[in-house]
mmCIF file of N, CA and C and ligand atoms in Angstrom:
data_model
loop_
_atom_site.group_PDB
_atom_site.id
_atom_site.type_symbol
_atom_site.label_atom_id
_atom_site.label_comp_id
_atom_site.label_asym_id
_atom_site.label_seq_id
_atom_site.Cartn_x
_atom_site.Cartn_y
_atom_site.Cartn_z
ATOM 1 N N UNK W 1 10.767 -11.880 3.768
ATOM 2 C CA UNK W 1 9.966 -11.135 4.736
ATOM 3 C C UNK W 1 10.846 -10.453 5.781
ATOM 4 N N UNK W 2 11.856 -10.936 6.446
ATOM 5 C CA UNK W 2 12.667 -10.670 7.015
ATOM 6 C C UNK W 2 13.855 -9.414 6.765
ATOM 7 N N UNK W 3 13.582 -9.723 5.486
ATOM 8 C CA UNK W 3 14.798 -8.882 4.790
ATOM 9 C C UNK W 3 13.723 -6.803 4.410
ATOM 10 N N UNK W 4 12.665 -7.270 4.682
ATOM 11 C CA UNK W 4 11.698 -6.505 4.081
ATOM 12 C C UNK W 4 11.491 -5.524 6.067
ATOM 13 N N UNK W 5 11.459 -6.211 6.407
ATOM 14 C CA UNK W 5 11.594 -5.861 8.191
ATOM 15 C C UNK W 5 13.194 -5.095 8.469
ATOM 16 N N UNK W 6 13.541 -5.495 8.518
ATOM 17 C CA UNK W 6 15.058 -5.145 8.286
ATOM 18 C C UNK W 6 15.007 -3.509 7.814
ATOM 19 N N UNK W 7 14.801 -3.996 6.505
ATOM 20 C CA UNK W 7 15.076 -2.331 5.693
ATOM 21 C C UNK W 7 14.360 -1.431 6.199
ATOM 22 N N UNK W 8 12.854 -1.717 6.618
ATOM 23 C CA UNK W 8 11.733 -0.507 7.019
ATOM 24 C C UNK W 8 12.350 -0.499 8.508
ATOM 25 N N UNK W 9 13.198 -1.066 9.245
ATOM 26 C CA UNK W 9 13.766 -0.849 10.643
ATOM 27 C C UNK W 9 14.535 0.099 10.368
ATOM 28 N N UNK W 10 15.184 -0.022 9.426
ATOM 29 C CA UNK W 10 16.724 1.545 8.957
ATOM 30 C C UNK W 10 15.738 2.721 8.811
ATOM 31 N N UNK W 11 15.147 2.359 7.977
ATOM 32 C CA UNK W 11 13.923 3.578 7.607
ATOM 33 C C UNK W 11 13.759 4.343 8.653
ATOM 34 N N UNK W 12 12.730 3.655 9.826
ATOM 35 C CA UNK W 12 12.366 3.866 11.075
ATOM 36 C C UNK W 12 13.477 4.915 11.561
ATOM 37 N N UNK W 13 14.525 4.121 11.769
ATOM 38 C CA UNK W 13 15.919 4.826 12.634
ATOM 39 C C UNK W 13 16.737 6.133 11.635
ATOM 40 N N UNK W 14 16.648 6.101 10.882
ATOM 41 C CA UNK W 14 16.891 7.350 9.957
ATOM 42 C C UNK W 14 16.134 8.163 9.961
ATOM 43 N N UNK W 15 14.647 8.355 10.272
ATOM 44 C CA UNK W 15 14.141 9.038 10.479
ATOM 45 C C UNK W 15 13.503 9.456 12.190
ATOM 46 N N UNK W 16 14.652 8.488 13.090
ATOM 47 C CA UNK W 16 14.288 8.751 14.284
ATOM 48 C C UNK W 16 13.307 8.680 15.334
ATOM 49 N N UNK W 17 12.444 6.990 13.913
ATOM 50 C CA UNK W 17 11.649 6.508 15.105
ATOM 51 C C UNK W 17 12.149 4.793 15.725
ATOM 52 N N UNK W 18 11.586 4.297 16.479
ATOM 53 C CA UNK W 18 11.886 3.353 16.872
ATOM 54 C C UNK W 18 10.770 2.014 16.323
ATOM 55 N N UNK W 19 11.456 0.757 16.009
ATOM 56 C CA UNK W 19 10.326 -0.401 15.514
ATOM 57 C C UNK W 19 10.047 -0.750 16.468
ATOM 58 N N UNK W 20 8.889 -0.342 17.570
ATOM 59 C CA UNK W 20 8.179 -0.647 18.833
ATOM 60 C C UNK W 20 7.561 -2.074 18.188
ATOM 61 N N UNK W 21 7.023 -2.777 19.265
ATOM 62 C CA UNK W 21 6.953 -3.836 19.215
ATOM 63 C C UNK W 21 5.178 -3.483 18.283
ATOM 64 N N UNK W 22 4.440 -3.009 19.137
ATOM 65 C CA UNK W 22 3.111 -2.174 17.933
ATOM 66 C C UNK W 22 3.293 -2.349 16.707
ATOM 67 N N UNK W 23 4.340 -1.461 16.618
ATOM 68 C CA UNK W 23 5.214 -0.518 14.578
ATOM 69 C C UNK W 23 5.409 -2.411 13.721
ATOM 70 N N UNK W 24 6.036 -3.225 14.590
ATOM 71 C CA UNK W 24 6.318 -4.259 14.114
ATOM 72 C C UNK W 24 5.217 -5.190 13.769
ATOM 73 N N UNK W 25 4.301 -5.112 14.761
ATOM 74 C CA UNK W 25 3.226 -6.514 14.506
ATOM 75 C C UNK W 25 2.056 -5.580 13.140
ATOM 76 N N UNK W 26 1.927 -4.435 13.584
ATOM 77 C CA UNK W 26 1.182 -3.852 12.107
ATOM 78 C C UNK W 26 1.734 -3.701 10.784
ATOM 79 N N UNK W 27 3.176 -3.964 11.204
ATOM 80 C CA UNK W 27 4.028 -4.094 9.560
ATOM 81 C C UNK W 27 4.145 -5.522 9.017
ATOM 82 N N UNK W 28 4.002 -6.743 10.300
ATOM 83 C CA UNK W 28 3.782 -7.897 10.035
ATOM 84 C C UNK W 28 2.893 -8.325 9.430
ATOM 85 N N UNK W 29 1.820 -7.902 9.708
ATOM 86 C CA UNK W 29 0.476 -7.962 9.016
ATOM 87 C C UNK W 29 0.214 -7.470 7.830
ATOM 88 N N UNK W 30 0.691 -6.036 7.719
ATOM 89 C CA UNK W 30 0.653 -6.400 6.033
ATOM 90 C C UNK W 30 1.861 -6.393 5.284
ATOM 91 N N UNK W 31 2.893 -7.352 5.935
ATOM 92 C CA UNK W 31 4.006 -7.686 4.957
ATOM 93 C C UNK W 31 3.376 -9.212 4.801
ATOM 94 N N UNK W 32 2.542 -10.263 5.573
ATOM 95 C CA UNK W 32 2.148 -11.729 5.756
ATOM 96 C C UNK W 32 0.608 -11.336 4.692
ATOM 97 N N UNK W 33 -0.041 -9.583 4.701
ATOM 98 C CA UNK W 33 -0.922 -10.151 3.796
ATOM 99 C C UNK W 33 -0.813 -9.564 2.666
ATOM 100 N N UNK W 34 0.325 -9.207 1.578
ATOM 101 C CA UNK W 34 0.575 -8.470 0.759
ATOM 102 C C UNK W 34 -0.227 -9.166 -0.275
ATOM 103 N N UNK W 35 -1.044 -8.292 -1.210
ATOM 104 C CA UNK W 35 -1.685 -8.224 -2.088
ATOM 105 C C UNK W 35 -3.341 -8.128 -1.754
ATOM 106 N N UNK W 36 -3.439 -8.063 -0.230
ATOM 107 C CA UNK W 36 -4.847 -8.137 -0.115
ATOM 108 C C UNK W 36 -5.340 -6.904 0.151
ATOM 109 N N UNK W 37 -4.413 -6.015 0.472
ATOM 110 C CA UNK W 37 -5.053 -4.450 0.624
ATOM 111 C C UNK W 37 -6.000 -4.378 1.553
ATOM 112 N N UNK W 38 -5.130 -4.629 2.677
ATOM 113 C CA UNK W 38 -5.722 -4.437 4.216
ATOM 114 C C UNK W 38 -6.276 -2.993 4.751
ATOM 115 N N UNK W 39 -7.460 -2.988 4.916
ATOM 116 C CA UNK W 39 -8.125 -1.222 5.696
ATOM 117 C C UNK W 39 -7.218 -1.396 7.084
ATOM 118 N N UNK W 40 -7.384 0.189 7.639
ATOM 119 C CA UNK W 40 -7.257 0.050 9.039
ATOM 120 C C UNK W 40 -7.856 -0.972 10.103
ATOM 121 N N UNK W 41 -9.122 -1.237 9.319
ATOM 122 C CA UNK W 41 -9.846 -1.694 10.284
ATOM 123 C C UNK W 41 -9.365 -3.217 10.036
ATOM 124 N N UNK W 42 -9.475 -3.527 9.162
ATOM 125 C CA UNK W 42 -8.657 -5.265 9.047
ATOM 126 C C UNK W 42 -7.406 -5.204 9.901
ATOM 127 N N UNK W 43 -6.738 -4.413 9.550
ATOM 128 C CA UNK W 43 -5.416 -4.522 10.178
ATOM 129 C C UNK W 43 -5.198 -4.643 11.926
ATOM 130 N N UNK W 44 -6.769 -4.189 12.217
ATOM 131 C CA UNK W 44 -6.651 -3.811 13.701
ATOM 132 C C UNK W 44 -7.146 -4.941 14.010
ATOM 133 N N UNK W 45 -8.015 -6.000 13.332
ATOM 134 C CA UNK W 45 -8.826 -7.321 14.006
ATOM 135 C C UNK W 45 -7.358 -7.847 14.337
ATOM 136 N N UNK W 46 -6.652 -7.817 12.835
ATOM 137 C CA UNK W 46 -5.761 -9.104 12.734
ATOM 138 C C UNK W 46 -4.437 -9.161 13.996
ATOM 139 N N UNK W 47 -3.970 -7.364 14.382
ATOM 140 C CA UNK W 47 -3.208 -7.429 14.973
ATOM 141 C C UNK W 47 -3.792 -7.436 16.923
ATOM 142 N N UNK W 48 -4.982 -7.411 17.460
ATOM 143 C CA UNK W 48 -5.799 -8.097 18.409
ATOM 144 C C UNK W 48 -5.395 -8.964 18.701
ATOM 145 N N UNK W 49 -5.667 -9.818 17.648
ATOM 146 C CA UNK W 49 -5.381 -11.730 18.107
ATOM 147 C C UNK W 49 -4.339 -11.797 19.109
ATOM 148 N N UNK W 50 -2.774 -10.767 18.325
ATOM 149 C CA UNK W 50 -1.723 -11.202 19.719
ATOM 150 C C UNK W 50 -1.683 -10.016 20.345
ATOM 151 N N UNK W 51 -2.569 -9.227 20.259
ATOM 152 C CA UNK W 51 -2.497 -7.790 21.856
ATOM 153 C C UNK W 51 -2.958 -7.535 21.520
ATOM 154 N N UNK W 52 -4.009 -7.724 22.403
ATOM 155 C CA UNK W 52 -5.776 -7.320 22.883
ATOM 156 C C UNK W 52 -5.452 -5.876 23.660
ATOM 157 N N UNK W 53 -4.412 -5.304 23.734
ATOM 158 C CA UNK W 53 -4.311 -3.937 24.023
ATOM 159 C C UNK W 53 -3.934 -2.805 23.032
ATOM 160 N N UNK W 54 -3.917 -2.895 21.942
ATOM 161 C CA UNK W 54 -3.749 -2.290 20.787
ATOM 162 C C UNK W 54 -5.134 -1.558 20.608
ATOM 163 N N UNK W 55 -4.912 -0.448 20.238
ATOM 164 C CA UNK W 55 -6.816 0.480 20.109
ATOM 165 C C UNK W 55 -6.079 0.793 18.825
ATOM 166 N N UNK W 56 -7.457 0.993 17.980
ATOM 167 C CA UNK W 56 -7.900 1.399 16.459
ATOM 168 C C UNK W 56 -7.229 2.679 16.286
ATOM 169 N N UNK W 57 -7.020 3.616 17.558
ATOM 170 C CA UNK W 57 -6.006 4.768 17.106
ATOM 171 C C UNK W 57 -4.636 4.544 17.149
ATOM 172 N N UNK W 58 -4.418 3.642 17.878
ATOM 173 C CA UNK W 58 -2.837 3.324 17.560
ATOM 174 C C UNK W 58 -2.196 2.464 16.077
ATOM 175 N N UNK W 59 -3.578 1.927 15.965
ATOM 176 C CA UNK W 59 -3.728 1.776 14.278
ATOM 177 C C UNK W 59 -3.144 2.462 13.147
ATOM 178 N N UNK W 60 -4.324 3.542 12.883
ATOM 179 C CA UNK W 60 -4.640 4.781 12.537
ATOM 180 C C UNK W 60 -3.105 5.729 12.756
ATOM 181 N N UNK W 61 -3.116 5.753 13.635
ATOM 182 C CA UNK W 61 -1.348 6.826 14.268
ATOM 183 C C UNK W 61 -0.137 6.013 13.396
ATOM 184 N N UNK W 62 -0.237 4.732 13.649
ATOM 185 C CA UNK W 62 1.024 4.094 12.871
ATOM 186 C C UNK W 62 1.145 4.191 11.459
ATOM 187 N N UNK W 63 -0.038 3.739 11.058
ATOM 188 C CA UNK W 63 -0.176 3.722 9.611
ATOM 189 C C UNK W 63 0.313 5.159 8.934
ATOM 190 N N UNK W 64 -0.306 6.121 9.179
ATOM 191 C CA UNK W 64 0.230 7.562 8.979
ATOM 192 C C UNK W 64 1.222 8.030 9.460
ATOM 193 N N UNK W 65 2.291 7.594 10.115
ATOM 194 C CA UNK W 65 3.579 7.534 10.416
ATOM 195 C C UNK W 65 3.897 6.792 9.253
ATOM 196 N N UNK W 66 3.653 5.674 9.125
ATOM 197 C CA UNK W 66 3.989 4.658 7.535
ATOM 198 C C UNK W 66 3.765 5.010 6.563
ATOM 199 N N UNK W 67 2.754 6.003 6.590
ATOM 200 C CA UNK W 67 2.569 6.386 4.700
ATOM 201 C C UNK W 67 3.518 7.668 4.977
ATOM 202 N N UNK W 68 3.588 8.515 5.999
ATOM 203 C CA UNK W 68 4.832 9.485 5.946
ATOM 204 C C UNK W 68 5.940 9.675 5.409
ATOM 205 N N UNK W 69 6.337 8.297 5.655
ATOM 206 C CA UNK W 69 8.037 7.955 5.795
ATOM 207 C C UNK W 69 8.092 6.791 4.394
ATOM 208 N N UNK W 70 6.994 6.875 4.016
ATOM 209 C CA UNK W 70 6.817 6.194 2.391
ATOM 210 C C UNK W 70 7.386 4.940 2.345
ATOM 211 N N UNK W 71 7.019 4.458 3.696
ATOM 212 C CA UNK W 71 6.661 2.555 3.789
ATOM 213 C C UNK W 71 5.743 2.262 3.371
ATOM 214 N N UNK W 72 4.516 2.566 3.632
ATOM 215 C CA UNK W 72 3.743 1.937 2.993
ATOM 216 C C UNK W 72 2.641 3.312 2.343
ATOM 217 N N UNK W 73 1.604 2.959 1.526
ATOM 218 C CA UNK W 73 0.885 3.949 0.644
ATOM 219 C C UNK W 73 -0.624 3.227 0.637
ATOM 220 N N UNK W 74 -1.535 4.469 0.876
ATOM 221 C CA UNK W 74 -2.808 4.604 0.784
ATOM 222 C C UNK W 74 -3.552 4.381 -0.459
ATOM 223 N N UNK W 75 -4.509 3.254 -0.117
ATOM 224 C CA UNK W 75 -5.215 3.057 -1.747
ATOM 225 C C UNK W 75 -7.003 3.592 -1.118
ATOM 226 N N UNK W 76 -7.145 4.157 -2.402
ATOM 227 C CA UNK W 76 -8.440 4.458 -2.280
ATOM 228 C C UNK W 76 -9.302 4.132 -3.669
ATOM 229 N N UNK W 77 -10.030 2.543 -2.967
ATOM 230 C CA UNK W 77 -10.656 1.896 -4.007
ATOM 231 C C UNK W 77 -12.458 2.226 -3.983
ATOM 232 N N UNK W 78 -12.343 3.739 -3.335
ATOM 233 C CA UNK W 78 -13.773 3.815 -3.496
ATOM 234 C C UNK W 78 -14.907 3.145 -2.693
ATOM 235 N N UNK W 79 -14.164 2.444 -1.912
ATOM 236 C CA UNK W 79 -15.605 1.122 -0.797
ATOM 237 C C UNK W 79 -15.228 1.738 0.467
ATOM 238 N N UNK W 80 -15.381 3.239 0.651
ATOM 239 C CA UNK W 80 -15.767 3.696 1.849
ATOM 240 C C UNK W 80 -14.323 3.362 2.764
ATOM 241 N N UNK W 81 -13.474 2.530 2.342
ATOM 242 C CA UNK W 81 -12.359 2.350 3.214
ATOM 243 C C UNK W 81 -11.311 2.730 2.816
ATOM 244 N N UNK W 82 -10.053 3.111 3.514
ATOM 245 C CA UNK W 82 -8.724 3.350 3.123
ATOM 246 C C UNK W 82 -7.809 2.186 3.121
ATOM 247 N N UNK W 83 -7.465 1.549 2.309
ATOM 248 C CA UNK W 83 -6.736 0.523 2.084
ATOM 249 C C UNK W 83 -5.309 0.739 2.386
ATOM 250 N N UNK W 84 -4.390 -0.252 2.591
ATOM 251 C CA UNK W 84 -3.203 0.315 2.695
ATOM 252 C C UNK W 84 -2.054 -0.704 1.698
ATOM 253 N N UNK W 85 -1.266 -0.735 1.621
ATOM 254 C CA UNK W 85 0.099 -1.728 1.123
ATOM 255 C C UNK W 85 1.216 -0.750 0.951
ATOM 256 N N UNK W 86 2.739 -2.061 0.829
ATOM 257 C CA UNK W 86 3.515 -1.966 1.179
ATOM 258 C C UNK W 86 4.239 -0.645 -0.107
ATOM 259 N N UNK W 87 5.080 0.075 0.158
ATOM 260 C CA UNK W 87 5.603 0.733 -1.027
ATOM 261 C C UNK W 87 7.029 -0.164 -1.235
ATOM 262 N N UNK W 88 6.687 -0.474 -2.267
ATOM 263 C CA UNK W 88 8.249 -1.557 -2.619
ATOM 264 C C UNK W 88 8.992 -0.518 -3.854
ATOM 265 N N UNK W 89 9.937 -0.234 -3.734
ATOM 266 C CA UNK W 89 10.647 0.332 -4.959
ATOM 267 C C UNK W 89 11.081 -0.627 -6.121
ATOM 268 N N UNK W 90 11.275 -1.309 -5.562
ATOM 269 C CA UNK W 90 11.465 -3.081 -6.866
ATOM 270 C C UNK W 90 10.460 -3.290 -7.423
ATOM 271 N N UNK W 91 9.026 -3.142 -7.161
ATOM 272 C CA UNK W 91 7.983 -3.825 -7.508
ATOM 273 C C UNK W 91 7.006 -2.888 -7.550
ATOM 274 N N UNK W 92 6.471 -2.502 -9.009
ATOM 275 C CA UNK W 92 5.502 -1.552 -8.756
ATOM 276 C C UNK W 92 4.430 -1.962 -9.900
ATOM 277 N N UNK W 93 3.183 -1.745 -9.441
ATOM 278 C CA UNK W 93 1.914 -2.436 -10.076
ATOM 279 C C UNK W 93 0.699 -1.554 -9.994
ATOM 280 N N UNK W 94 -0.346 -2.203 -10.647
ATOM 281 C CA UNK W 94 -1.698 -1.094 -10.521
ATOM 282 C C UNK W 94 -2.831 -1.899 -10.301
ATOM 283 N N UNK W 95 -4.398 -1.652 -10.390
ATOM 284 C CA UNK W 95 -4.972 -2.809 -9.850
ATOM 285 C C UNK W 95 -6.136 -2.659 -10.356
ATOM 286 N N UNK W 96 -6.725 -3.281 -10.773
ATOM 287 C CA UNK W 96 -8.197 -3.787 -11.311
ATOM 288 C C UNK W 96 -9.224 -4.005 -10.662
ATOM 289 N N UNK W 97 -10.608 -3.189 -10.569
ATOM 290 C CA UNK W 97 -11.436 -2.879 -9.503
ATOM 291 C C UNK W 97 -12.551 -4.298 -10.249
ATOM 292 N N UNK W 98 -13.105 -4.893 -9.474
ATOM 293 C CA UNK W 98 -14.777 -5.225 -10.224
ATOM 294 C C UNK W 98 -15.340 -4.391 -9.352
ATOM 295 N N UNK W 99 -16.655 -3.888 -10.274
ATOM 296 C CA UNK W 99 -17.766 -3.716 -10.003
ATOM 297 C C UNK W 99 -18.512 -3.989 -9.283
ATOM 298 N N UNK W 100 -18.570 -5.205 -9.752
ATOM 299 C CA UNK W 100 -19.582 -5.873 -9.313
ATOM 300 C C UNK W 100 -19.384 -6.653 -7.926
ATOM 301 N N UNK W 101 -18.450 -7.582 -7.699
ATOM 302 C CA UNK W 101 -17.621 -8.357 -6.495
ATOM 303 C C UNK W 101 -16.765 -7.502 -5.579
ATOM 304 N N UNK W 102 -16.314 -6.299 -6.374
ATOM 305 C CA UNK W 102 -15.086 -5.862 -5.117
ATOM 306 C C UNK W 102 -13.605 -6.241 -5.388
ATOM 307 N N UNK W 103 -13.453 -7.305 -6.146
ATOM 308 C CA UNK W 103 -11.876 -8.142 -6.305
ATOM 309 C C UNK W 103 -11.494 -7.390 -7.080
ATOM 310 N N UNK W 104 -10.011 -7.142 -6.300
ATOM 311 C CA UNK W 104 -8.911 -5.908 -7.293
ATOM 312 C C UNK W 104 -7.897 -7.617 -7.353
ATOM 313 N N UNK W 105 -7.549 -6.903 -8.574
ATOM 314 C CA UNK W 105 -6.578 -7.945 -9.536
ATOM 315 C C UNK W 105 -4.879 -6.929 -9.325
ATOM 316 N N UNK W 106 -4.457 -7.192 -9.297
ATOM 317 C CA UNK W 106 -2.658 -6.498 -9.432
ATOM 318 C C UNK W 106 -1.985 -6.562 -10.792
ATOM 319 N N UNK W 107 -1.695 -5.471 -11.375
ATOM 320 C CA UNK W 107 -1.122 -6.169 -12.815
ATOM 321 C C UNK W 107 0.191 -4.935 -12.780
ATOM 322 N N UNK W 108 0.885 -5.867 -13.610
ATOM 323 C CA UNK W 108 2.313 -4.987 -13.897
ATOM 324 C C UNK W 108 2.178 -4.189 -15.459
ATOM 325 N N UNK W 109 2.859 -2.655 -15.568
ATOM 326 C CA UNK W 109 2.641 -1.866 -16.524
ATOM 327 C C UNK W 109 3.662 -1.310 -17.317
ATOM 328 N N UNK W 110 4.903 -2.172 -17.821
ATOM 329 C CA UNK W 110 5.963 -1.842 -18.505
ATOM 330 C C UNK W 110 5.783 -0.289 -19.515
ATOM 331 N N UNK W 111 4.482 -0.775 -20.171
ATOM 332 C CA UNK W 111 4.000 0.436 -21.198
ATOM 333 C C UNK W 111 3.904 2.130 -20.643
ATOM 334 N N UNK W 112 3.259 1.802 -19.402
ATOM 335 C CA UNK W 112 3.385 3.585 -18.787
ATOM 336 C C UNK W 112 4.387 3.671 -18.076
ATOM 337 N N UNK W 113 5.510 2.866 -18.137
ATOM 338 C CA UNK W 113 7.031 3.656 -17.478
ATOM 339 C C UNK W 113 6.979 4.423 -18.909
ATOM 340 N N UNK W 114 7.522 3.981 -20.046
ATOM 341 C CA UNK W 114 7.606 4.694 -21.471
ATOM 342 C C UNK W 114 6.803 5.913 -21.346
ATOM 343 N N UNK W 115 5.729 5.692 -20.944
ATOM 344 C CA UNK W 115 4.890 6.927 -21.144
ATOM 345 C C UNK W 115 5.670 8.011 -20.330
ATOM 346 N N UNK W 116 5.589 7.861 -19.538
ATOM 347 C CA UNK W 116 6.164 9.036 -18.004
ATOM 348 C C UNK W 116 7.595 9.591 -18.348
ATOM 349 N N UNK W 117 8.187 8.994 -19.707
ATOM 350 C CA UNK W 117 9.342 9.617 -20.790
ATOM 351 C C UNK W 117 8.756 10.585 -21.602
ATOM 352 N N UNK W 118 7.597 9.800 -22.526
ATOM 353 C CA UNK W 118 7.140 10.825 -23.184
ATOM 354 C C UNK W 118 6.323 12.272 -22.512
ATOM 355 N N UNK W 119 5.631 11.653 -21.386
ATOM 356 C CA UNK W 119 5.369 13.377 -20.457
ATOM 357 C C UNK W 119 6.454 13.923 -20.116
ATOM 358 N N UNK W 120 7.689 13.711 -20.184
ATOM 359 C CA UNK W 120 8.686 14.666 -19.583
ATOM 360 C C UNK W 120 9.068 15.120 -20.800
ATOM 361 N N UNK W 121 8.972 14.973 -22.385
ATOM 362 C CA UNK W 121 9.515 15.272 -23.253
ATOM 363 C C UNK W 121 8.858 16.466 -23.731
ATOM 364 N N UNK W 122 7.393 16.177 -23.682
ATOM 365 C CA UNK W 122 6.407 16.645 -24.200
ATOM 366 C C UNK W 122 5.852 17.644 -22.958
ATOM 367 N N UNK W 123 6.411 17.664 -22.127
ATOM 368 C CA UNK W 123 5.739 18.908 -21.289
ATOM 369 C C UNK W 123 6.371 19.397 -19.874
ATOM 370 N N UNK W 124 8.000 18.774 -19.976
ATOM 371 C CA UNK W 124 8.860 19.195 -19.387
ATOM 372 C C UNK W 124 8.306 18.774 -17.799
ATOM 373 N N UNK W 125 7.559 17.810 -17.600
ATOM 374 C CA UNK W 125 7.368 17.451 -16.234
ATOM 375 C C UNK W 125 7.743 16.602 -15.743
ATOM 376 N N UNK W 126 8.572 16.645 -14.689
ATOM 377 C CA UNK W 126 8.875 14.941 -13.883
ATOM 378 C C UNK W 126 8.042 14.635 -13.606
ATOM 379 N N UNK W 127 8.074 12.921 -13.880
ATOM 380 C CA UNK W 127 7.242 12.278 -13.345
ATOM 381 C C UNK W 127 7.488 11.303 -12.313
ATOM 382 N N UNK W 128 7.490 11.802 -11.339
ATOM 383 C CA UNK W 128 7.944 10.827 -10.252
ATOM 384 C C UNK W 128 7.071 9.188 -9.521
ATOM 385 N N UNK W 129 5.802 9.097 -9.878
ATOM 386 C CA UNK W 129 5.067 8.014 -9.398
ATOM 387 C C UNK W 129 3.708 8.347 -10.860
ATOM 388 N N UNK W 130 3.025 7.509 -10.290
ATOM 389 C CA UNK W 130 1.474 7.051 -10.970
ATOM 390 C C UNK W 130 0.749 6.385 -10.207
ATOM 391 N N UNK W 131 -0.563 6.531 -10.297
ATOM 392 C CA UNK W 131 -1.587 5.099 -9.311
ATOM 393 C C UNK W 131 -2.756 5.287 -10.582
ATOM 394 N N UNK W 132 -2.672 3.826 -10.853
ATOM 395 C CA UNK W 132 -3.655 4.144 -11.833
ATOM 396 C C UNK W 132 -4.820 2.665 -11.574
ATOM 397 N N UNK W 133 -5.807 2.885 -12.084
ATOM 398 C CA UNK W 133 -6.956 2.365 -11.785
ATOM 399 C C UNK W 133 -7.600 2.088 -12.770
ATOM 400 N N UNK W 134 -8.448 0.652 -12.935
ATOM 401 C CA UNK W 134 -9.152 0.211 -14.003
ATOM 402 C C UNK W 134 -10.347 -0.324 -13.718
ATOM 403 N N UNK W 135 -11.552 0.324 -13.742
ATOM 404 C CA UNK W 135 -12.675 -0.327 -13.125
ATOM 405 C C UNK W 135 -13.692 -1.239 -14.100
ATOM 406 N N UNK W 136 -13.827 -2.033 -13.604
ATOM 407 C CA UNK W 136 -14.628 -3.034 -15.169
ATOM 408 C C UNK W 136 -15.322 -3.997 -14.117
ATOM 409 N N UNK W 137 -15.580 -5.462 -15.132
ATOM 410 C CA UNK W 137 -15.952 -6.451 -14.159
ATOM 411 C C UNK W 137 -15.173 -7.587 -14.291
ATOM 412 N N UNK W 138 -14.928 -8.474 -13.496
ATOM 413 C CA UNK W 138 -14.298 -9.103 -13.197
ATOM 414 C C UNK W 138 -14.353 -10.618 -14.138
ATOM 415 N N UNK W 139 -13.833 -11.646 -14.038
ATOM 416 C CA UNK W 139 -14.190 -12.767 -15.545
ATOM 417 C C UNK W 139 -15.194 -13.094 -14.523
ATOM 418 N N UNK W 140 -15.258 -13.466 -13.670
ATOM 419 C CA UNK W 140 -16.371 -14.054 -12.781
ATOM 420 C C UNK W 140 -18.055 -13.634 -13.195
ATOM 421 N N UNK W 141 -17.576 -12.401 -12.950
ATOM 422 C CA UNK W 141 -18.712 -11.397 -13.023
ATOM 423 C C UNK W 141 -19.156 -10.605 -14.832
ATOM 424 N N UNK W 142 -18.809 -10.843 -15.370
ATOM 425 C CA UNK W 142 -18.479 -10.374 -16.922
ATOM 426 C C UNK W 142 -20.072 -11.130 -17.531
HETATM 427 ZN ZN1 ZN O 201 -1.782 -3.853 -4.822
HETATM 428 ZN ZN1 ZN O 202 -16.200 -9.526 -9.924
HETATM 429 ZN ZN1 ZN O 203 2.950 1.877 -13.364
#
């Protein structure tokens, strides 16, 4: 976690902003809740608890400074909210919607790196990222 703070601090300073104490406790939060795909608005209860002077636009302002500078990236699972998580270059995954419950699952996709070879072969395009999405129901819900 530490080491993950660290690097998005260089980030910060290479691009000439500073890890204000704000920048830090909203990166804490979703580096402590990775995999849960925190909205703005979660992110703003959770970071309250320790400064009750934090407003929903300073939220909002950071986060889009963060998806800027391609710390972290915007999910849009369709439930009216903008989700957020971390952009890890080591670790990259896709996610499984239910229907029915809401629970996104995380799964890893060895098979469409291969693919994103064959689109560059077959139609001369880089492919630099993917977000891909699988909506079904869940075993719970099945
Ligand atoms: Zn995820
Ligand atoms: Zn479900
Ligand atoms: Zn992938």
């Amino acid at each position: 976690m530490t080491v993950d703070l660290q690097k998005i601090k260089k980030k910060l300073a290479n691009n000439n902003y500073k890890m204000t104490s704000q920048r830090k406790a909203i990166l804490e939060k979703i580096i402590e809740n990775q995999g849960s795909h925190l909205s703005a608005e979660e992110i703003y209860e959770q970071v309250k608890k320790d400064d009750s002077n934090i407003g929903l636009a300073t939220i909002y302002r950071t986060l889009e400074l963060l998806c800027d500078l391609g710390i972290i990236h915007k999910l849009n699972f369709d439930d009216k909210c903008r989700r957020y998580e971390l952009d890890k270059e080591d670790e990259h995954h896709h996610h499984l919607i239910c229907f029915e419950c809401g629970e996104i699952t995380e799964f890893n996709d060895d098979i469409l790196e291969d693919f994103e070879e064959d689109i560059k072969e077959e139609h001369s395009f880089e492919v630099i990222d993917h977000r891909i999405k699988f909506y079904g129901y869940c075993q719970v819900c099945q």
